[in-house]
Coordinates of C-alpha atoms in Angstrom, one line a residue:
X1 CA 95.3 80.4 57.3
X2 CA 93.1 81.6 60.1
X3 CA 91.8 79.9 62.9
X4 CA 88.3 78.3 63.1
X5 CA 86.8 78.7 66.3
X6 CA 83.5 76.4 67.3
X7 CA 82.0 78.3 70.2
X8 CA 81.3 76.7 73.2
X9 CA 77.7 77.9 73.8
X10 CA 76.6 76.1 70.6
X11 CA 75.1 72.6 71.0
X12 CA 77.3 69.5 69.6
X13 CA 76.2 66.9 67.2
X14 CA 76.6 64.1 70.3
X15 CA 76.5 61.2 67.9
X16 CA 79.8 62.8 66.3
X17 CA 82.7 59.6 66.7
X18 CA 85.3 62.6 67.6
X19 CA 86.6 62.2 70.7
X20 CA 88.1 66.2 70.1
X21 CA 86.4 69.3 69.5
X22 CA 88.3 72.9 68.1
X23 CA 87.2 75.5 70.7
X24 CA 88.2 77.9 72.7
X25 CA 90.8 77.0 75.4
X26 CA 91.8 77.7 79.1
X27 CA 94.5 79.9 79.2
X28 CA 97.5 78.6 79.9
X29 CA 98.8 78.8 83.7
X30 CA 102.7 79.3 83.1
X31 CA 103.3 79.4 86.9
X32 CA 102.2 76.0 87.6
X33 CA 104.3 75.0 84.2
X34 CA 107.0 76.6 85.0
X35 CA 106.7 74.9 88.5
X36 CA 106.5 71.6 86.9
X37 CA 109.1 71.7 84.7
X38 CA 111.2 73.1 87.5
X39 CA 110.6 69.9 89.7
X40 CA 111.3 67.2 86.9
X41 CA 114.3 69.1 86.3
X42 CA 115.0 68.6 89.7
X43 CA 113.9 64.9 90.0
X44 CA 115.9 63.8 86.8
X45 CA 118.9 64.8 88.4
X46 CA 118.5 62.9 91.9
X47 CA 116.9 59.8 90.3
X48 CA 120.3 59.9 88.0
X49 CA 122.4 61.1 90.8
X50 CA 121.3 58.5 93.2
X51 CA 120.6 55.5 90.9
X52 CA 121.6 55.6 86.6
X53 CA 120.5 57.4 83.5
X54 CA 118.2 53.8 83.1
X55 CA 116.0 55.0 85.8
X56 CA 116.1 58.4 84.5
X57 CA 115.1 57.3 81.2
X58 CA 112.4 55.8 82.8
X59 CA 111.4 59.1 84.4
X60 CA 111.2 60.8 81.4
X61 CA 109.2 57.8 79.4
X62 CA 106.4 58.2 82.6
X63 CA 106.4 62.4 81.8
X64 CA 105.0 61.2 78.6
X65 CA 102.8 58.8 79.7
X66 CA 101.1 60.8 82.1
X67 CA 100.9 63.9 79.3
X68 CA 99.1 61.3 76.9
X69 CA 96.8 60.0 79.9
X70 CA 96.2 63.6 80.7
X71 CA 95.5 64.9 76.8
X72 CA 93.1 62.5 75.8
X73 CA 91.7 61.7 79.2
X74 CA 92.3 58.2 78.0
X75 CA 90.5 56.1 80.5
X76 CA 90.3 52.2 81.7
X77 CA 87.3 52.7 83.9
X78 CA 85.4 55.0 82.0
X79 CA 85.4 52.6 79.2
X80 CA 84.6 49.8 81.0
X81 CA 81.6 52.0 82.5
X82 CA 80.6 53.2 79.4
X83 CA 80.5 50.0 77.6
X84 CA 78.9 47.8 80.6
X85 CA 75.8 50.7 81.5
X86 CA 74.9 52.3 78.0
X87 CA 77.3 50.0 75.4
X88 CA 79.2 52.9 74.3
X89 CA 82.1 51.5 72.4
X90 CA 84.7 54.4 72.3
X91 CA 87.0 53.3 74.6
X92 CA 87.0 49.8 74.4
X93 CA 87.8 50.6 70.2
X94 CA 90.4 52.1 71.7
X95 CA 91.8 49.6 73.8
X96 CA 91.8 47.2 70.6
X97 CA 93.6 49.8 68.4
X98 CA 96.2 49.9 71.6
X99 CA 97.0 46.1 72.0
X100 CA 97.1 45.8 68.2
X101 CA 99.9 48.2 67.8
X102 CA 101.4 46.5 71.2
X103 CA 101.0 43.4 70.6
X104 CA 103.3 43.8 67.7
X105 CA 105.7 45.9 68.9
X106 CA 106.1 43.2 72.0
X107 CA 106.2 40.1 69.6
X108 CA 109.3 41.4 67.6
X109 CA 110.8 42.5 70.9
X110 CA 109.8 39.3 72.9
X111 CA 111.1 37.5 69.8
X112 CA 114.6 39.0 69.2
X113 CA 115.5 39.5 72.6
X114 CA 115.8 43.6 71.8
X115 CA 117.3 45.8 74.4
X116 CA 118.2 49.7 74.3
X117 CA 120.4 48.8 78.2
X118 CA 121.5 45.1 77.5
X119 CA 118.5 43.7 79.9
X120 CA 116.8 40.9 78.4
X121 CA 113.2 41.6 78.1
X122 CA 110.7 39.3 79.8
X123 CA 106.8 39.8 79.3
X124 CA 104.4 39.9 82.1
X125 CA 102.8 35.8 82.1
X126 CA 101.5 35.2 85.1
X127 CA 99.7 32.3 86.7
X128 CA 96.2 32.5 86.6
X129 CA 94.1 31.4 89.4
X130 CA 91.8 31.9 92.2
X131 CA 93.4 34.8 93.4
X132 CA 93.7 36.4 89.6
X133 CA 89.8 35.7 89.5
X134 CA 88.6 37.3 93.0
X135 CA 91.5 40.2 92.6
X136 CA 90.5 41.4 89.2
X137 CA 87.0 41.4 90.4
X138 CA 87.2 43.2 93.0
X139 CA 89.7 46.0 90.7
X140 CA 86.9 46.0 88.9
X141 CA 84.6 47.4 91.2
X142 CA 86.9 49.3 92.9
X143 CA 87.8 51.6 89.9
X144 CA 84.3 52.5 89.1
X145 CA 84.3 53.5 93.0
X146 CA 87.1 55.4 92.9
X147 CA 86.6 57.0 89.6
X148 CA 89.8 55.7 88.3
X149 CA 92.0 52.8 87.9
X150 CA 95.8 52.8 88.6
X151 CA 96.8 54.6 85.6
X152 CA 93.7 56.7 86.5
X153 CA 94.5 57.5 89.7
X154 CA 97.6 58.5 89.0
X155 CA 97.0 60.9 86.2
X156 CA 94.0 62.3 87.5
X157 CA 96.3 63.1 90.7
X158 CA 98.2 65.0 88.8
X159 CA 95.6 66.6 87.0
X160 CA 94.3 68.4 89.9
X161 CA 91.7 65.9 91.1
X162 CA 91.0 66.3 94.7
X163 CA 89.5 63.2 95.5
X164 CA 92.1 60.9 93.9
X165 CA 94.5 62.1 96.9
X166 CA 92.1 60.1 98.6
X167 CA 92.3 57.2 96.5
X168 CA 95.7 56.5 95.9
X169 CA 96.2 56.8 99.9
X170 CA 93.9 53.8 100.2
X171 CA 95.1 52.6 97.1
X172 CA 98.9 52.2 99.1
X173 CA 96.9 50.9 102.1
X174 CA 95.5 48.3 100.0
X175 CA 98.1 47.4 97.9
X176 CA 100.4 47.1 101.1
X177 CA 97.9 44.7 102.9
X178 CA 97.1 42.4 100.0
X179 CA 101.3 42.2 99.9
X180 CA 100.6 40.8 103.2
X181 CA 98.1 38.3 102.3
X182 CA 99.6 37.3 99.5
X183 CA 101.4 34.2 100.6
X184 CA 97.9 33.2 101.6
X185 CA 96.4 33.6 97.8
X186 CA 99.9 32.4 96.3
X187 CA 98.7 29.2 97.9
X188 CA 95.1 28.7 96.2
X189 CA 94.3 26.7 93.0
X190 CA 96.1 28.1 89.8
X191 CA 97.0 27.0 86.7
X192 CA 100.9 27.4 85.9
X193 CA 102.3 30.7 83.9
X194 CA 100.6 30.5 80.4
X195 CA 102.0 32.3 77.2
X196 CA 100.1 31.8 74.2
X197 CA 103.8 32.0 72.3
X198 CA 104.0 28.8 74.1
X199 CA 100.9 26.7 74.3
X200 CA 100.4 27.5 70.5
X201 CA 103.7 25.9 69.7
X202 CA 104.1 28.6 66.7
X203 CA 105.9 31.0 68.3
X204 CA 105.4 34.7 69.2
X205 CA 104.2 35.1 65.3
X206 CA 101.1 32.2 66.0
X207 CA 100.4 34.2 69.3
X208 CA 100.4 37.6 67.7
X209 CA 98.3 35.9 64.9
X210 CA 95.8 34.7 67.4
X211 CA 95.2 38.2 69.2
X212 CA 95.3 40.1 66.3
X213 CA 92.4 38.2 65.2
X214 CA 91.0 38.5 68.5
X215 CA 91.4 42.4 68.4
X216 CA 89.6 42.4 65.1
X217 CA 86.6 39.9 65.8
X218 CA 86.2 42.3 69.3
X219 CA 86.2 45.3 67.3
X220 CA 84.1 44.1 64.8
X221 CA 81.6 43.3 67.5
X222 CA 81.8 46.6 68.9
X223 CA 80.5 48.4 65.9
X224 CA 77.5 46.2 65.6
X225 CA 77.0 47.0 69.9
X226 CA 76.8 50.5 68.6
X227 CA 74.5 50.2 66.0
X228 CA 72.2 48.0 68.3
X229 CA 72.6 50.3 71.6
X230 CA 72.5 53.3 69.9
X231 CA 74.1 54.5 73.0
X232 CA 75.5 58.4 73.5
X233 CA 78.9 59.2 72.5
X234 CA 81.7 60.5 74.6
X235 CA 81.7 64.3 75.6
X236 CA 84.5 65.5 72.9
X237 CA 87.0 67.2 74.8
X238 CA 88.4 70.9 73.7
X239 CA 91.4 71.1 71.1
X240 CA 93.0 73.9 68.6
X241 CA 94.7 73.5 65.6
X242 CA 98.1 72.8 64.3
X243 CA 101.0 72.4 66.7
X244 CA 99.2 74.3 69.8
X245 CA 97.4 71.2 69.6
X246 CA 100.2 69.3 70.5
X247 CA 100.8 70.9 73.7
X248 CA 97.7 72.8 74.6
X249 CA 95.2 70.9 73.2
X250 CA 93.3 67.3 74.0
X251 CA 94.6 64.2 71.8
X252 CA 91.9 62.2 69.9
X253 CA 91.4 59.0 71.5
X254 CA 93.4 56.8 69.0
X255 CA 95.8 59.0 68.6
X256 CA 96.4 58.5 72.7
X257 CA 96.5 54.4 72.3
X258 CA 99.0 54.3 69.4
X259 CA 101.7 57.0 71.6
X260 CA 100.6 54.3 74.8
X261 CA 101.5 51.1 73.1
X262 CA 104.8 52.4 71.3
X263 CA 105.7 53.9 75.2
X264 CA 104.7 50.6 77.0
X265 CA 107.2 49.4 74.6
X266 CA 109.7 51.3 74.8
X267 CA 109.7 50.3 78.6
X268 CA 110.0 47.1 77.8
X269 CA 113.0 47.5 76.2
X270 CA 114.8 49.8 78.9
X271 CA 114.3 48.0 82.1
X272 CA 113.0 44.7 80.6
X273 CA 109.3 44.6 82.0
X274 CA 106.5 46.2 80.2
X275 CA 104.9 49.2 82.4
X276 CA 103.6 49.0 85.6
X277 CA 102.1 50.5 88.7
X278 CA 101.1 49.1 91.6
X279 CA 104.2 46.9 92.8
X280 CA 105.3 50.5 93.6
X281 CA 102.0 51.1 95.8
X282 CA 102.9 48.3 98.1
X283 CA 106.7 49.5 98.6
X284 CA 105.6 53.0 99.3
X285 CA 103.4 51.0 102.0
X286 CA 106.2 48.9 103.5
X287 CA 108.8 51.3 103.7
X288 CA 106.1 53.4 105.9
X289 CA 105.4 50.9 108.2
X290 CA 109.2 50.2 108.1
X291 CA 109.1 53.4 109.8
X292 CA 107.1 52.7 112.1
X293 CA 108.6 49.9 113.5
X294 CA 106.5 47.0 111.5
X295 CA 109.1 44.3 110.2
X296 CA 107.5 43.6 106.9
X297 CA 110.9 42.2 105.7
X298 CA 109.5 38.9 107.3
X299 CA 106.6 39.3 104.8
X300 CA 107.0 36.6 102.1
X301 CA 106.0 39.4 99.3
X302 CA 108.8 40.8 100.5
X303 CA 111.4 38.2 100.2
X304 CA 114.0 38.6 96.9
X305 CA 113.9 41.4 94.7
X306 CA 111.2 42.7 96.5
X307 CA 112.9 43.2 99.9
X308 CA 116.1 44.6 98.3
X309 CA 113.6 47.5 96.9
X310 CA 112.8 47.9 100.0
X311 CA 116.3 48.5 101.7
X312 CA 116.9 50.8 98.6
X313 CA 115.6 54.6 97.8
X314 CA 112.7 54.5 95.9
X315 CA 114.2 56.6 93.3
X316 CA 116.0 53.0 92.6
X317 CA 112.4 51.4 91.6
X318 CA 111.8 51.3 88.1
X319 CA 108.4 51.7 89.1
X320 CA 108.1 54.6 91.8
X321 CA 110.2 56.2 88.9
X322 CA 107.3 55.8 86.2
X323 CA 104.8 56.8 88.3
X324 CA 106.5 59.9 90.1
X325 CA 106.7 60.9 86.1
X326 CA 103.4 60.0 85.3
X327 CA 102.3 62.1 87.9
X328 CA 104.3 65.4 87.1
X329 CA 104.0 64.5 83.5
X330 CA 100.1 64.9 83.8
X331 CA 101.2 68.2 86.2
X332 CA 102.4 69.7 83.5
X333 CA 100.2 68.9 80.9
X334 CA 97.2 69.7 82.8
X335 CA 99.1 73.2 83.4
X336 CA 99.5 74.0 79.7
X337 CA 96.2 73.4 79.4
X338 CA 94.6 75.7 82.0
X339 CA 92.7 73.1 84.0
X340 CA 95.0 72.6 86.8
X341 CA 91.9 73.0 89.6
X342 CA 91.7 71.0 92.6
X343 CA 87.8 71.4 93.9
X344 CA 86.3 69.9 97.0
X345 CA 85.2 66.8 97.8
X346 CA 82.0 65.7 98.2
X347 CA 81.0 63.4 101.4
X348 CA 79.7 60.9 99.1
X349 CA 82.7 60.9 96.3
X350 CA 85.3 61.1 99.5
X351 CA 83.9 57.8 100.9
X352 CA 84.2 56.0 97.4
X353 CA 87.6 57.0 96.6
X354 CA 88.6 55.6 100.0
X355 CA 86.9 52.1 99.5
X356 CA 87.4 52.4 95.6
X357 CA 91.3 52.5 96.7
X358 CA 91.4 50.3 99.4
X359 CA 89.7 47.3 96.9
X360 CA 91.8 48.2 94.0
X361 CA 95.2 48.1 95.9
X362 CA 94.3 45.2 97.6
X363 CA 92.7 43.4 94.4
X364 CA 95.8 44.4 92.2
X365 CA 98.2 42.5 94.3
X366 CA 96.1 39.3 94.1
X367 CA 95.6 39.4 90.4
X368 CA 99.2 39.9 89.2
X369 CA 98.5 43.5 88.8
X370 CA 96.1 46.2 87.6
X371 CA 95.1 47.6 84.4
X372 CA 98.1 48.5 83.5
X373 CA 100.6 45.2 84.5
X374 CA 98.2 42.4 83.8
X375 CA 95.3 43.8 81.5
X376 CA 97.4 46.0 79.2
X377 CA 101.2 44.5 79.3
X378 CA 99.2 40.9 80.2
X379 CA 97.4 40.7 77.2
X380 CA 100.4 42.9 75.1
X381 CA 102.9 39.4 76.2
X382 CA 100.4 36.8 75.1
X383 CA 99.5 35.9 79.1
X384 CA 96.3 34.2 79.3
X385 CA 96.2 35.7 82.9
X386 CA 95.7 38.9 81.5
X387 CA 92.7 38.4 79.2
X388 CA 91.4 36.6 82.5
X389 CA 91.7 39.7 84.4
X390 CA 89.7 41.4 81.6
X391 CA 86.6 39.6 81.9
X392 CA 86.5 39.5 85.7
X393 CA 87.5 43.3 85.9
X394 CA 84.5 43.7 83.7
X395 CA 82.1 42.2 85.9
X396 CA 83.2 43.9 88.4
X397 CA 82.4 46.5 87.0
X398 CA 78.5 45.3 85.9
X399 CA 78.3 44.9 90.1
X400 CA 79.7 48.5 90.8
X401 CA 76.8 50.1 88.6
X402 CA 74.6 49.4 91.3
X403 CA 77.0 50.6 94.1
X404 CA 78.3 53.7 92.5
X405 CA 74.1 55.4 93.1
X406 CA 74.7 54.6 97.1
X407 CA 78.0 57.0 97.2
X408 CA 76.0 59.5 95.5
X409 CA 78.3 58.8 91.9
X410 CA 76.3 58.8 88.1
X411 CA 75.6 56.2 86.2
X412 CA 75.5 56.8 82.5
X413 CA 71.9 56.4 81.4
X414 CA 70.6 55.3 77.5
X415 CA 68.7 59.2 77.6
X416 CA 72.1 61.2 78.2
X417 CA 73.2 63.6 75.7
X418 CA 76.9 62.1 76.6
X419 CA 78.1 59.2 78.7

């Protein structure tokens, strides 16, 4: 069967739901994949060479993270942005689809103690206080500065972006100097650890019951912000057909969050914490100023397990070792795709990505995490702490809508053909 082509010069139907479009493609740069593939190869082995097949399992689980970020462009911050300025509903449907399928996947693991290595899995419930409040806040402007949020970051860093060199710099420098303030914040009003498995008293079945009929009610809510807002839908991104699609093409949105929440997962069961990112950002930092003759082993962050990563190679992180795939991952896929193309950075973006970093590094550390360790695997182990993060990350993001215009950076507006 023949091909259909849609060409590109044609206007599109923007109040079409599809997050796709068939069209005609980049061709592929086979250099730059071949170049990838070459380096992961390359990485696999020293990660297994110098650590276990665990950590290179976990390499290989952050290639395909970073290919799914990278295919459907599946953003955080964009639908946070989307949803706050014009009430477009995409992503956050998406996000709901995600924790649904997680959420489930996490109660029968949580539940039966399930293990591909023998490590008993453990959720992410964290306390949730002051410093979860002011921290998620302030992530929550920092992404819409920076144009990405840790997963964001990372992806689009591998994607080519210029400017997220920038931010995940500042996003090490922050991470690394809330590390050091931590003890500080560790020491403000919280509430205890809570795990709606445990509050509930019914179990990891009552909490999955009570999210799932969160997810719904939000999702429900969604449709009727849609139908009131009217708001433009999301540029669809360019796809083909049949298995090309798979490797050259983009993913449809929900397509992305169902592979996410079946790979968040399946890192819980390998190292026995869901996924993560930023507890890597603030190692990176310490062993730098290690080098430079700063003793942050006297750092309180860095006392236990913490401070034994940091006497270790950081192909021995769990972590580093996700995001080093997530990275090349996203290399790769962006490669196959033909869009590998680093530009220049403007002034205005340049000076965003830099603050956007420095508040999201410093505001994960404070708040248990970032969009990935305490809004996605928070809310995915029934942690109150992570549907906290949510709402303040939100309004941090309603306060960044007026900073983005000073840096020079778009807000979507009601009249845009896409948003």
């Amino acid at each position: 069967m023949s091909q259909t082509i849609v060409s590109t010069n044609k206007p599109l139907n923007h109040k079409s739901h599809s997050t796709t479009l068939v069209t005609n493609l980049s061709p592929m740069q086979k250099g730059l994949v071949t170049v990838g593939i070459i380096k992961s190869l390359i990485l696999l082995f020293a990660i297994v060479h110098s650590s276990n097949w665990i950590q290179g399992s976990l390499f290989i689980i952050g290639l395909l993270l970073g290919a799914t970020l990278l295919y459907a462009r599946f953003g955080f911050t964009s639908a946070f942005r989307r949803l706050v300025s014009v009430g477009n509903v995409q992503g956050l449907q998406a996000h709901m689809l995600m924790f649904a399928v997680s959420t489930t996947l996490f109660a029968i693991i949580l539940s039966t103690g399930f293990s591909f290595t023998g490590i008993a899995p453990q959720g992410y419930v964290s306390p949730v206080g002051i410093s979860v409040i002011f921290g998620a806040f302030l992530f929550g402007i920092g992404m819409q500065l920076g144009n990405g949020c840790a997963s964001g970051t990372l992806y689009n860093f591998g994607g080519g972006s210029s400017s997220m060199i920038l931010t995940l710099i500042a996003f090490i420098a922050g991470s690394t100097l809330g590390a050091y303030h931590l003890p500080f914040w560790n020491s403000t009003p919280a509430l205890p650890p809570i795990s709606l498995a445990e509050i509930t008293g019914l179990g990891y079945f009552g909490a999955w019951l009570i999210q799932m009929v969160a997810f719904i009610a939000i999702y429900l809510i969604t449709i009727q912000v849609a139908k009131k807002k009217n708001p433009p839908m999301m540029k669809p991104l360019p796809t083909t057909t049949g298995w090309k699609k798979v490797l050259r093409g983009s993913w449809p949105l929900f397509t992305a969050a169902i592979v996410l929440a079946v790979l968040n997962a399946l890192v819980l069961t390998v190292r026995g914490n869901p996924w993560g990112i930023t507890s890597a950002f603030a190692l990176w930092g310490g062993k730098f100023l290690s080098t430079v003759v700063v003793d942050v082993s006297s750092w309180g962050y860095f006392a236990g397990p913490n401070g034994l990563a940091l006497k270790n190679t950081v192909l021995a992180d769990s972590t580093s070792v996700l995001n080093f795939g997530i990275i090349l991952g996203a290399f790769i896929a962006a490669s196959l795709q033909g869009t590998f193309r680093p530009k220049k950075i403007k002034f205005g973006v340049a000076g965003a990505a830099i603050l956007g970093g420095l508040l999201m590094g410093y505001g994960s550390r404070l708040a248990f995490g970032c969009n990935i360790g305490a809004y996605f695997g928070g809310i995915s182990s029934f942690s109150i702490h992570g549907w906290v993060w949510a709402i303040m990350a939100m309004l941090g993001t309603f306060v960044a809508l007026y900073i983005r215009p000073l840096f020079g950076l778009k807000v979507p507006s009601s009249k845009d053909t896409f948003c």
